[in-house]
mmCIF file of C-alpha atoms and ligand atoms in Angstrom:
data_model
loop_
_atom_site.group_PDB
_atom_site.id
_atom_site.type_symbol
_atom_site.label_atom_id
_atom_site.label_comp_id
_atom_site.label_asym_id
_atom_site.label_seq_id
_atom_site.Cartn_x
_atom_site.Cartn_y
_atom_site.Cartn_z
ATOM 1 C CA MET A 24 -9.984 -20.454 27.270
ATOM 2 C CA THR A 25 -6.806 -22.620 25.294
ATOM 3 C CA LYS A 26 -5.493 -20.773 22.868
ATOM 4 C CA ARG A 27 -4.765 -22.494 19.011
ATOM 5 C CA ILE A 28 -2.397 -20.936 17.106
ATOM 6 C CA LEU A 29 -2.539 -21.789 13.505
ATOM 7 C CA ILE A 30 1.395 -22.841 12.099
ATOM 8 C CA LEU A 31 2.495 -21.647 8.624
ATOM 9 C CA PRO A 32 6.225 -22.792 7.763
ATOM 10 C CA GLY A 33 5.237 -21.972 3.721
ATOM 11 C CA ASP A 34 7.837 -21.626 1.599
ATOM 12 C CA GLY A 35 11.610 -21.684 1.201
ATOM 13 C CA ILE A 36 13.719 -21.368 5.115
ATOM 14 C CA GLY A 37 10.497 -20.518 6.677
ATOM 15 C CA PRO A 38 9.970 -24.021 7.447
ATOM 16 C CA GLU A 39 13.391 -24.972 9.630
ATOM 17 C CA ILE A 40 13.111 -21.321 11.400
ATOM 18 C CA ILE A 41 9.138 -21.544 12.056
ATOM 19 C CA THR A 42 10.358 -25.160 13.612
ATOM 20 C CA GLU A 43 12.603 -23.648 15.767
ATOM 21 C CA ALA A 44 10.035 -20.984 16.719
ATOM 22 C CA ALA A 45 7.432 -23.975 17.395
ATOM 23 C CA LYS A 46 10.117 -25.853 19.497
ATOM 24 C CA VAL A 47 9.749 -21.549 22.036
ATOM 25 C CA LEU A 48 6.201 -22.148 22.221
ATOM 26 C CA ASP A 49 6.091 -26.524 22.842
ATOM 27 C CA LYS A 50 8.566 -25.588 26.031
ATOM 28 C CA LEU A 51 5.978 -22.933 27.401
ATOM 29 C CA ALA A 52 3.367 -25.372 26.515
ATOM 30 C CA GLY A 53 4.689 -27.542 28.963
ATOM 31 C CA GLU A 54 5.715 -25.173 31.521
ATOM 32 C CA GLY A 55 2.011 -24.994 31.199
ATOM 33 C CA LEU A 56 0.398 -22.188 28.542
ATOM 34 C CA ASP A 57 -2.967 -23.047 27.424
ATOM 35 C CA ILE A 58 -2.035 -23.573 23.742
ATOM 36 C CA ALA A 59 -2.996 -26.052 21.583
ATOM 37 C CA LEU A 60 -0.552 -25.506 17.463
ATOM 38 C CA ASP A 61 -2.193 -26.655 14.092
ATOM 39 C CA GLU A 62 -0.573 -26.950 11.480
ATOM 40 C CA GLY A 63 -1.493 -25.113 7.705
ATOM 41 C CA LEU A 64 0.129 -24.713 4.516
ATOM 42 C CA VAL A 65 0.718 -20.674 2.363
ATOM 43 C CA GLY A 66 2.346 -19.823 0.161
ATOM 44 C CA GLY A 67 3.968 -21.764 -3.142
ATOM 45 C CA ALA A 68 4.405 -25.040 -1.388
ATOM 46 C CA ALA A 69 0.342 -24.406 -0.726
ATOM 47 C CA TYR A 70 0.204 -24.193 -4.530
ATOM 48 C CA GLU A 71 1.864 -26.784 -4.890
ATOM 49 C CA ALA A 72 -0.259 -29.426 -2.775
ATOM 50 C CA THR A 73 -3.218 -27.893 -3.358
ATOM 51 C CA GLY A 74 -2.313 -25.440 -6.511
ATOM 52 C CA THR A 75 -3.824 -22.692 -4.689
ATOM 53 C CA PRO A 76 -1.133 -20.440 -2.700
ATOM 54 C CA LEU A 77 -4.094 -20.125 -0.224
ATOM 55 C CA PRO A 78 -6.657 -23.159 0.279
ATOM 56 C CA PRO A 79 -9.887 -22.017 2.014
ATOM 57 C CA THR A 80 -8.406 -25.193 4.681
ATOM 58 C CA THR A 81 -5.987 -22.722 5.882
ATOM 59 C CA LEU A 82 -8.224 -19.346 5.290
ATOM 60 C CA GLU A 83 -11.196 -21.754 7.716
ATOM 61 C CA MET A 84 -8.687 -22.491 10.364
ATOM 62 C CA ALA A 85 -6.952 -18.701 9.709
ATOM 63 C CA ARG A 86 -9.950 -17.376 11.056
ATOM 64 C CA GLU A 87 -10.736 -19.769 14.127
ATOM 65 C CA ALA A 88 -6.907 -18.795 15.664
ATOM 66 C CA ASP A 89 -6.418 -16.736 17.884
ATOM 67 C CA ALA A 90 -3.316 -15.869 16.493
ATOM 68 C CA THR A 91 -1.127 -17.165 13.268
ATOM 69 C CA LEU A 92 2.381 -17.588 12.922
ATOM 70 C CA LEU A 93 3.912 -17.474 9.346
ATOM 71 C CA GLY A 94 7.786 -18.020 8.296
ATOM 72 C CA ALA A 95 7.857 -16.701 4.917
ATOM 73 C CA VAL A 96 6.947 -17.437 0.685
ATOM 74 C CA GLY A 97 7.770 -16.881 -1.924
ATOM 75 C CA GLY A 98 11.189 -18.608 -4.554
ATOM 76 C CA PRO A 99 12.022 -18.340 -7.957
ATOM 77 C CA GLN A 100 9.945 -21.637 -9.027
ATOM 78 C CA TRP A 101 7.216 -19.398 -8.659
ATOM 79 C CA GLU A 102 8.263 -16.168 -9.669
ATOM 80 C CA SER A 103 6.287 -17.789 -13.623
ATOM 81 C CA LEU A 104 2.814 -18.319 -12.835
ATOM 82 C CA ASP A 105 0.351 -15.495 -12.846
ATOM 83 C CA ILE A 106 0.516 -13.251 -9.840
ATOM 84 C CA SER A 107 -2.811 -14.911 -8.663
ATOM 85 C CA MET A 108 -0.787 -17.582 -8.413
ATOM 86 C CA ARG A 109 2.425 -16.494 -7.052
ATOM 87 C CA PRO A 110 2.854 -18.056 -3.188
ATOM 88 C CA GLU A 111 2.784 -13.866 -2.702
ATOM 89 C CA LYS A 112 -0.719 -13.752 -3.441
ATOM 90 C CA GLY A 113 -1.704 -16.173 -0.017
ATOM 91 C CA LEU A 114 -0.100 -13.921 2.355
ATOM 92 C CA LEU A 115 -1.781 -10.661 0.603
ATOM 93 C CA ALA A 116 -5.036 -12.549 0.495
ATOM 94 C CA LEU A 117 -4.433 -13.446 4.245
ATOM 95 C CA ARG A 118 -3.758 -10.592 5.219
ATOM 96 C CA SER A 119 -6.849 -8.791 3.541
ATOM 97 C CA GLU A 120 -9.265 -11.878 3.995
ATOM 98 C CA LEU A 121 -9.239 -11.193 8.196
ATOM 99 C CA GLY A 122 -8.734 -7.458 7.746
ATOM 100 C CA LEU A 123 -5.280 -7.361 9.295
ATOM 101 C CA PHE A 124 -5.263 -3.805 9.053
ATOM 102 C CA ALA A 125 -2.212 -2.837 11.399
ATOM 103 C CA ASN A 126 1.628 -3.904 10.598
ATOM 104 C CA LEU A 127 3.798 -2.998 14.319
ATOM 105 C CA ARG A 128 7.647 -3.645 11.661
ATOM 106 C CA PRO A 129 9.289 -2.668 14.865
ATOM 107 C CA ALA A 130 13.330 -2.014 14.297
ATOM 108 C CA VAL A 131 15.079 -2.209 17.196
ATOM 109 C CA LEU A 132 19.596 -2.743 17.491
ATOM 110 C CA ALA A 133 20.062 -5.235 19.883
ATOM 111 C CA PRO A 134 23.017 -4.061 21.682
ATOM 112 C CA GLN A 135 25.045 -6.906 21.304
ATOM 113 C CA LEU A 136 24.977 -5.699 17.439
ATOM 114 C CA ALA A 137 25.756 -2.622 16.762
ATOM 115 C CA ALA A 138 28.624 -3.600 15.259
ATOM 116 C CA ALA A 139 27.247 -5.985 12.478
ATOM 117 C CA SER A 140 25.280 -2.481 10.978
ATOM 118 C CA THR A 141 26.381 -1.051 7.928
ATOM 119 C CA LEU A 142 25.773 2.292 9.631
ATOM 120 C CA LYS A 143 28.361 3.801 12.225
ATOM 121 C CA PRO A 144 28.023 2.278 15.663
ATOM 122 C CA GLU A 145 26.817 5.924 17.015
ATOM 123 C CA VAL A 146 24.282 6.451 14.602
ATOM 124 C CA VAL A 147 22.404 3.199 15.154
ATOM 125 C CA ALA A 148 23.742 2.336 18.710
ATOM 126 C CA GLY A 149 20.088 2.348 20.643
ATOM 127 C CA LEU A 150 17.856 2.097 17.218
ATOM 128 C CA ASP A 151 14.257 1.384 18.758
ATOM 129 C CA ILE A 152 11.240 2.728 16.346
ATOM 130 C CA MET A 153 8.071 0.887 15.564
ATOM 131 C CA ILE A 154 6.797 1.001 12.468
ATOM 132 C CA VAL A 155 2.862 1.575 11.357
ATOM 133 C CA ARG A 156 1.921 0.129 7.911
ATOM 134 C CA GLU A 157 -1.192 0.128 6.774
ATOM 135 C CA LEU A 158 -1.036 -3.352 5.502
ATOM 136 C CA THR A 159 -5.059 -3.984 3.894
ATOM 137 C CA GLY A 160 -5.460 -1.000 1.615
ATOM 138 C CA GLY A 161 -3.357 2.097 -0.760
ATOM 139 C CA ILE A 162 -2.174 1.004 -4.439
ATOM 140 C CA TYR A 163 -1.789 -2.886 -2.847
ATOM 141 C CA PHE A 164 -5.131 -3.236 -2.759
ATOM 142 C CA GLY A 165 -6.985 -0.258 -4.719
ATOM 143 C CA GLN A 166 -9.352 -1.102 -8.183
ATOM 144 C CA PRO A 167 -9.042 -0.848 -10.878
ATOM 145 C CA ARG A 168 -5.555 -2.420 -10.941
ATOM 146 C CA GLY A 169 -4.553 -4.969 -14.017
ATOM 147 C CA ILE A 170 -2.555 -4.561 -18.094
ATOM 148 C CA ARG A 171 -4.702 -3.565 -20.896
ATOM 149 C CA THR A 172 -4.352 -3.333 -24.560
ATOM 150 C CA LEU A 173 -4.539 0.225 -25.557
ATOM 151 C CA ALA A 174 -6.783 0.899 -29.067
ATOM 152 C CA ASP A 175 -2.942 1.266 -30.861
ATOM 153 C CA GLY A 176 -2.134 -1.700 -29.858
ATOM 154 C CA GLU A 177 0.440 -0.233 -26.602
ATOM 155 C CA ARG A 178 -0.051 -2.828 -23.294
ATOM 156 C CA GLU A 179 -0.317 -0.352 -20.455
ATOM 157 C CA GLY A 180 -0.215 -1.295 -16.409
ATOM 158 C CA PHE A 181 -2.151 0.035 -13.719
ATOM 159 C CA ASN A 182 -3.340 0.712 -10.010
ATOM 160 C CA THR A 183 -4.606 2.574 -7.868
ATOM 161 C CA LEU A 184 -3.900 4.180 -5.131
ATOM 162 C CA VAL A 185 -6.848 4.844 -3.059
ATOM 163 C CA TYR A 186 -7.490 4.974 0.956
ATOM 164 C CA ALA A 187 -10.996 5.221 2.905
ATOM 165 C CA GLU A 188 -11.006 8.510 5.640
ATOM 166 C CA HIS A 189 -12.121 4.986 7.811
ATOM 167 C CA GLU A 190 -8.329 3.592 6.725
ATOM 168 C CA ILE A 191 -6.820 6.031 7.628
ATOM 169 C CA GLU A 192 -8.697 6.963 11.061
ATOM 170 C CA ARG A 193 -8.158 3.494 12.378
ATOM 171 C CA ILE A 194 -4.543 3.154 11.427
ATOM 172 C CA MET A 195 -4.220 6.859 13.076
ATOM 173 C CA ARG A 196 -5.518 5.427 16.607
ATOM 174 C CA VAL A 197 -3.111 2.182 16.632
ATOM 175 C CA ALA A 198 -0.410 4.265 15.695
ATOM 176 C CA CYS A 199 -1.677 6.431 18.694
ATOM 177 C CA ASP A 200 -2.404 4.266 20.829
ATOM 178 C CA ILE A 201 1.787 2.508 20.955
ATOM 179 C CA ALA A 202 2.676 6.036 20.698
ATOM 180 C CA MET A 203 1.596 6.358 23.782
ATOM 181 C CA GLN A 204 2.784 3.904 25.332
ATOM 182 C CA ARG A 205 6.296 5.721 24.446
ATOM 183 C CA ASP A 206 8.245 8.411 23.653
ATOM 184 C CA LYS A 207 5.092 9.919 21.868
ATOM 185 C CA ARG A 208 5.715 10.852 19.602
ATOM 186 C CA LEU A 209 4.549 10.343 15.665
ATOM 187 C CA CYS A 210 5.998 10.338 12.980
ATOM 188 C CA SER A 211 3.503 10.588 9.850
ATOM 189 C CA VAL A 212 4.956 9.604 6.000
ATOM 190 C CA ASP A 213 2.849 10.584 1.821
ATOM 191 C CA LYS A 214 3.507 12.321 -0.158
ATOM 192 C CA ALA A 215 1.688 15.295 -0.262
ATOM 193 C CA ASN A 216 3.194 16.842 -2.241
ATOM 194 C CA VAL A 217 2.651 14.709 -5.330
ATOM 195 C CA LEU A 218 -0.411 12.781 -3.936
ATOM 196 C CA GLU A 219 -4.203 13.620 -3.147
ATOM 197 C CA CYS A 220 -4.601 10.743 -1.821
ATOM 198 C CA THR A 221 -2.022 10.916 1.202
ATOM 199 C CA GLU A 222 -3.183 14.489 1.092
ATOM 200 C CA LEU A 223 -6.335 13.809 2.476
ATOM 201 C CA TRP A 224 -3.678 10.662 4.931
ATOM 202 C CA ARG A 225 -2.398 14.313 6.350
ATOM 203 C CA GLU A 226 -5.461 16.210 7.093
ATOM 204 C CA VAL A 227 -6.707 12.484 8.324
ATOM 205 C CA ALA A 228 -3.825 12.673 10.967
ATOM 206 C CA THR A 229 -3.975 15.840 11.705
ATOM 207 C CA ARG A 230 -7.471 15.850 12.521
ATOM 208 C CA ILE A 231 -7.102 12.083 14.751
ATOM 209 C CA VAL A 232 -3.824 13.797 16.524
ATOM 210 C CA GLN A 233 -5.730 16.823 18.103
ATOM 211 C CA HIS A 234 -9.196 15.696 18.969
ATOM 212 C CA GLU A 235 -7.750 12.834 20.301
ATOM 213 C CA TYR A 236 -4.814 12.245 21.668
ATOM 214 C CA PRO A 237 -3.785 16.086 22.146
ATOM 215 C CA ASP A 238 -0.919 14.008 24.052
ATOM 216 C CA ILE A 239 1.665 13.898 21.134
ATOM 217 C CA GLN A 240 4.050 15.488 18.845
ATOM 218 C CA LEU A 241 2.752 15.119 14.962
ATOM 219 C CA SER A 242 4.909 15.194 12.608
ATOM 220 C CA HIS A 243 4.752 14.961 9.159
ATOM 221 C CA LEU A 244 7.629 14.355 6.321
ATOM 222 C CA TYR A 245 6.818 12.886 2.502
ATOM 223 C CA VAL A 246 8.425 9.632 2.355
ATOM 224 C CA ASP A 247 10.834 10.563 -0.027
ATOM 225 C CA ASN A 248 12.535 12.833 2.644
ATOM 226 C CA ALA A 249 11.898 10.401 5.588
ATOM 227 C CA ALA A 250 14.054 7.170 3.394
ATOM 228 C CA MET A 251 16.641 9.863 3.267
ATOM 229 C CA GLN A 252 16.000 10.462 7.334
ATOM 230 C CA LEU A 253 16.231 6.883 8.482
ATOM 231 C CA VAL A 254 19.480 6.883 7.371
ATOM 232 C CA LYS A 255 20.901 10.438 8.542
ATOM 233 C CA TRP A 256 19.954 9.719 11.474
ATOM 234 C CA PRO A 257 17.230 6.821 12.924
ATOM 235 C CA LYS A 258 17.331 7.984 16.144
ATOM 236 C CA GLN A 259 15.450 11.066 15.756
ATOM 237 C CA PHE A 260 11.788 9.257 14.970
ATOM 238 C CA ASP A 261 10.242 6.916 17.645
ATOM 239 C CA VAL A 262 7.481 5.664 15.591
ATOM 240 C CA MET A 263 6.616 5.992 11.988
ATOM 241 C CA VAL A 264 2.732 5.530 10.935
ATOM 242 C CA THR A 265 2.340 5.852 6.607
ATOM 243 C CA THR A 266 0.600 3.348 3.620
ATOM 244 C CA ASN A 267 1.171 0.197 2.622
ATOM 245 C CA MET A 268 3.432 0.393 -0.076
ATOM 246 C CA PHE A 269 5.408 3.229 1.709
ATOM 247 C CA GLY A 270 5.577 0.975 4.506
ATOM 248 C CA ASP A 271 6.532 -2.065 2.622
ATOM 249 C CA ILE A 272 9.984 0.349 1.686
ATOM 250 C CA LEU A 273 10.549 1.763 4.520
ATOM 251 C CA SER A 274 10.361 -0.971 7.004
ATOM 252 C CA ASP A 275 12.622 -2.912 4.627
ATOM 253 C CA CYS A 276 15.803 0.228 5.098
ATOM 254 C CA ALA A 277 15.181 0.166 8.695
ATOM 255 C CA ALA A 278 15.193 -3.729 9.558
ATOM 256 C CA MET A 279 18.282 -3.088 8.194
ATOM 257 C CA LEU A 280 20.210 -0.231 10.090
ATOM 258 C CA THR A 281 19.776 -3.034 12.439
ATOM 259 C CA GLY A 282 22.011 -4.693 10.793
ATOM 260 C CA SER A 283 20.493 -7.799 10.477
ATOM 261 C CA ILE A 284 16.946 -8.224 8.952
ATOM 262 C CA GLY A 285 17.340 -11.853 10.616
ATOM 263 C CA MET A 286 16.296 -10.035 14.175
ATOM 264 C CA LEU A 287 12.999 -8.241 13.093
ATOM 265 C CA GLY A 288 9.440 -10.136 13.853
ATOM 266 C CA SER A 289 6.279 -7.955 13.103
ATOM 267 C CA ALA A 290 2.677 -7.894 13.794
ATOM 268 C CA SER A 291 -0.431 -8.024 10.947
ATOM 269 C CA LEU A 292 -3.517 -7.427 13.897
ATOM 270 C CA ASN A 293 -7.321 -7.213 12.806
ATOM 271 C CA GLU A 294 -9.963 -4.962 14.796
ATOM 272 C CA LYS A 295 -10.808 -8.367 17.013
ATOM 273 C CA GLY A 296 -7.469 -8.298 17.685
ATOM 274 C CA GLN A 297 -6.085 -11.369 16.136
ATOM 275 C CA GLY A 298 -3.070 -11.744 14.929
ATOM 276 C CA LEU A 299 -0.226 -13.017 11.567
ATOM 277 C CA TYR A 300 2.941 -12.601 13.046
ATOM 278 C CA GLU A 301 5.707 -13.062 10.224
ATOM 279 C CA PRO A 302 9.039 -11.919 10.369
ATOM 280 C CA ILE A 303 10.037 -9.549 8.120
ATOM 281 C CA HIS A 304 12.586 -11.127 6.818
ATOM 282 C CA GLY A 305 11.562 -13.290 2.843
ATOM 283 C CA SER A 306 11.575 -16.942 2.760
ATOM 284 C CA ALA A 307 15.545 -16.216 1.071
ATOM 285 C CA PRO A 308 15.192 -19.856 -0.885
ATOM 286 C CA ASP A 309 19.651 -19.032 -2.119
ATOM 287 C CA ILE A 310 19.764 -20.647 1.630
ATOM 288 C CA ALA A 311 17.134 -23.206 2.404
ATOM 289 C CA GLY A 312 17.389 -26.397 3.195
ATOM 290 C CA GLN A 313 21.084 -25.560 4.625
ATOM 291 C CA ASN A 314 19.758 -25.117 8.397
ATOM 292 C CA ILE A 315 21.906 -21.571 9.478
ATOM 293 C CA ALA A 316 18.912 -19.424 8.371
ATOM 294 C CA ASN A 317 18.610 -17.007 11.095
ATOM 295 C CA PRO A 318 15.369 -17.902 13.609
ATOM 296 C CA LEU A 319 15.695 -15.082 15.892
ATOM 297 C CA ALA A 320 12.658 -13.915 14.003
ATOM 298 C CA ALA A 321 10.920 -16.213 14.234
ATOM 299 C CA ILE A 322 11.053 -16.924 17.884
ATOM 300 C CA LEU A 323 10.578 -12.439 18.373
ATOM 301 C CA SER A 324 7.973 -12.813 16.375
ATOM 302 C CA VAL A 325 6.832 -15.287 18.486
ATOM 303 C CA ALA A 326 7.328 -12.915 22.016
ATOM 304 C CA MET A 327 4.784 -10.217 19.436
ATOM 305 C CA MET A 328 2.790 -13.063 19.746
ATOM 306 C CA LEU A 329 2.487 -13.315 23.438
ATOM 307 C CA ARG A 330 2.200 -9.499 24.042
ATOM 308 C CA HIS A 331 -0.777 -9.097 20.838
ATOM 309 C CA SER A 332 -2.733 -11.852 20.563
ATOM 310 C CA LEU A 333 -2.196 -14.163 23.936
ATOM 311 C CA HIS A 334 -1.738 -11.428 26.567
ATOM 312 C CA GLU A 335 0.805 -13.107 27.973
ATOM 313 C CA PRO A 336 3.809 -10.065 28.303
ATOM 314 C CA ALA A 337 5.130 -11.533 30.911
ATOM 315 C CA GLN A 338 5.934 -14.765 28.657
ATOM 316 C CA ALA A 339 6.723 -12.484 25.557
ATOM 317 C CA ASP A 340 9.572 -10.402 28.209
ATOM 318 C CA ARG A 341 10.350 -13.895 29.137
ATOM 319 C CA ILE A 342 11.569 -14.938 25.371
ATOM 320 C CA GLU A 343 13.156 -11.387 24.461
ATOM 321 C CA THR A 344 15.563 -11.451 28.023
ATOM 322 C CA ALA A 345 16.228 -15.144 26.498
ATOM 323 C CA VAL A 346 16.430 -13.566 22.868
ATOM 324 C CA ASN A 347 19.424 -11.763 24.672
ATOM 325 C CA GLN A 348 20.699 -14.203 26.838
ATOM 326 C CA VAL A 349 22.070 -16.147 23.782
ATOM 327 C CA LEU A 350 23.126 -12.593 21.969
ATOM 328 C CA ASP A 351 25.354 -11.810 25.165
ATOM 329 C CA ASP A 352 26.706 -15.735 24.805
ATOM 330 C CA GLY A 353 28.056 -15.318 22.035
ATOM 331 C CA LEU A 354 26.126 -16.876 19.687
ATOM 332 C CA ARG A 355 25.898 -16.182 16.090
ATOM 333 C CA THR A 356 23.970 -17.640 13.336
ATOM 334 C CA PRO A 357 26.179 -16.466 9.875
ATOM 335 C CA ASP A 358 24.213 -13.043 9.061
ATOM 336 C CA ILE A 359 25.578 -11.903 12.444
ATOM 337 C CA LEU A 360 28.431 -13.445 12.350
ATOM 338 C CA SER A 361 31.365 -11.278 13.848
ATOM 339 C CA VAL A 362 34.930 -11.646 14.835
ATOM 340 C CA GLY A 363 34.803 -13.690 18.376
ATOM 341 C CA MET A 364 31.609 -14.665 18.101
ATOM 342 C CA THR A 365 30.522 -18.776 17.962
ATOM 343 C CA GLU A 366 28.830 -19.386 14.594
ATOM 344 C CA VAL A 367 25.863 -21.642 15.913
ATOM 345 C CA SER A 368 23.452 -23.658 13.239
ATOM 346 C CA CYS A 369 19.942 -22.145 13.018
ATOM 347 C CA ALA A 370 18.484 -25.124 15.100
ATOM 348 C CA GLU A 371 21.498 -24.797 17.815
ATOM 349 C CA MET A 372 20.522 -21.455 17.530
ATOM 350 C CA GLY A 373 17.260 -22.251 18.447
ATOM 351 C CA ASP A 374 18.333 -24.413 21.260
ATOM 352 C CA ALA A 375 21.053 -22.439 23.451
ATOM 353 C CA VAL A 376 16.664 -20.117 23.399
ATOM 354 C CA CYS A 377 14.691 -22.464 25.090
ATOM 355 C CA ALA A 378 17.727 -23.070 26.867
ATOM 356 C CA ALA A 379 17.975 -19.769 27.953
ATOM 357 C CA LEU A 380 14.563 -20.031 28.702
HETATM 358 C C1 LIG B 621 6.413 -7.619 3.548
HETATM 359 C C2 LIG B 621 6.668 -8.532 1.664
HETATM 360 C C3 LIG B 621 5.439 -8.709 1.636
HETATM 361 C C4 LIG B 621 5.259 -7.392 1.032
HETATM 362 C C5 LIG B 621 5.393 -9.543 0.116
HETATM 363 C C6 LIG B 621 6.218 -10.996 0.038
HETATM 364 C C7 LIG B 621 3.601 -9.353 -0.614
HETATM 365 O O1 LIG B 621 7.116 -7.758 0.788
HETATM 366 O O2 LIG B 621 5.630 -8.587 3.752
HETATM 367 O O3 LIG B 621 6.832 -6.809 3.490
HETATM 368 O O4 LIG B 621 4.832 -6.122 0.163
HETATM 369 O O5 LIG B 621 3.773 -6.671 1.307
HETATM 370 MG MG1 LIG B 622 8.248 -5.834 1.659
#
C-alpha cells in the first residue's frame, strides 16, 4: 500500500530545509519506495494565506497521512498576534488533534562534530541520549488558563499543570519500550519535591517499571538537578522521560551538547503509530532565505519517519549512513563549520546526501 506523507514547510528556514528533505524522499521514491507526497500550510504561512495557523484542510490531510514532515513555524512578524493565532498554535493544535503524545528527541553527537560542542570533547564524545517528552498534556494544555483581572484591577496570568494517570502510564510505556531496545536505563525527571502533579508522575513511573519492565533500571531526578547533570556529565544518561514543559527545556539543553541544534530530528507519535516528524530547531528567521541553513536535522527526521511510521528501518539506516558519509567528506553548513572543512549551502548539503545515498 502506498504510504502517504504530508509535507508542511512552515516558516523561516522551514521551506529550505524541507526542500532538501523532500529531495531525499524523492530519491527513495525513484528507487521504488511506495510513497506519495502531499503539501500543506501550517504556521505563519497558513495564517497569511487562510487567516488561521492550522487550516482545517491541513488537519484533515494530516489525519489521513501515514506521516507528516514539518519544517518549522514562527517568526517576529507574528509575535504581536493574539496567542490563538500565532504560528506556534498551529503546531500545538496539530500535536493535540492527532494525539501525538510521545515526542522522541534523540541527542546524538556525530563523532565528526565533537569539536563543535561548547563542552569539552571528552564530556560529549560518544553522546547518545534519547529524551522522551510528553507532548499533549501538562501545563501546555491544562485548563483553566488565561490572563484575568482581579477585583482590585490588577491582572493575573495563570496556567494549570495537570496529568491524569493514564497520560503518565502511556508515556512511561513508550519510554520503557525504547529503553528496552537500548541500555535499559531510564531516568524520569520531575519536580516531585514541590509539585503534587509530578509527585503522581514519580509514583506512576515507579509502578509501571516495577510491574511491567522489571529489567529496567529506573532513576528519578528533580528537573533542576537533571539540567545540571546534563551539562556536567551527559553520558550518564540513556533514556530520559519527562513532562511537556520540562522536556521542552531539557531537549534544547541536550541538543546543544551535540554542538548544533541543526543536526537533530524528532518524532511525535500517537497511539496509531502516525507520526509528525520535525527538526527540533526553530524557524531561524535571521538566516531564512539565504540558503545557509543546515538541512541535516530535517533529513534525519525523514530517517526517523522511515523507522517509526513507514516501517522501513533499512532505508532509515541508509539515510543515517549517507549523512555520516557527507560529514566524513568534510562538508559543513556554516553552523557546524570548523577549520579545514568545506563550507556548503543548504541545497548543496541536500544534494550531497542524495549523492551519498
Ligand atoms: C518545541 C518548540 C515548541 C514547543 C514551540 C514552537 C511551540 O519549542 O517543539 O520544542 O514549545 O513545544
Ligand atoms: Mg522547544
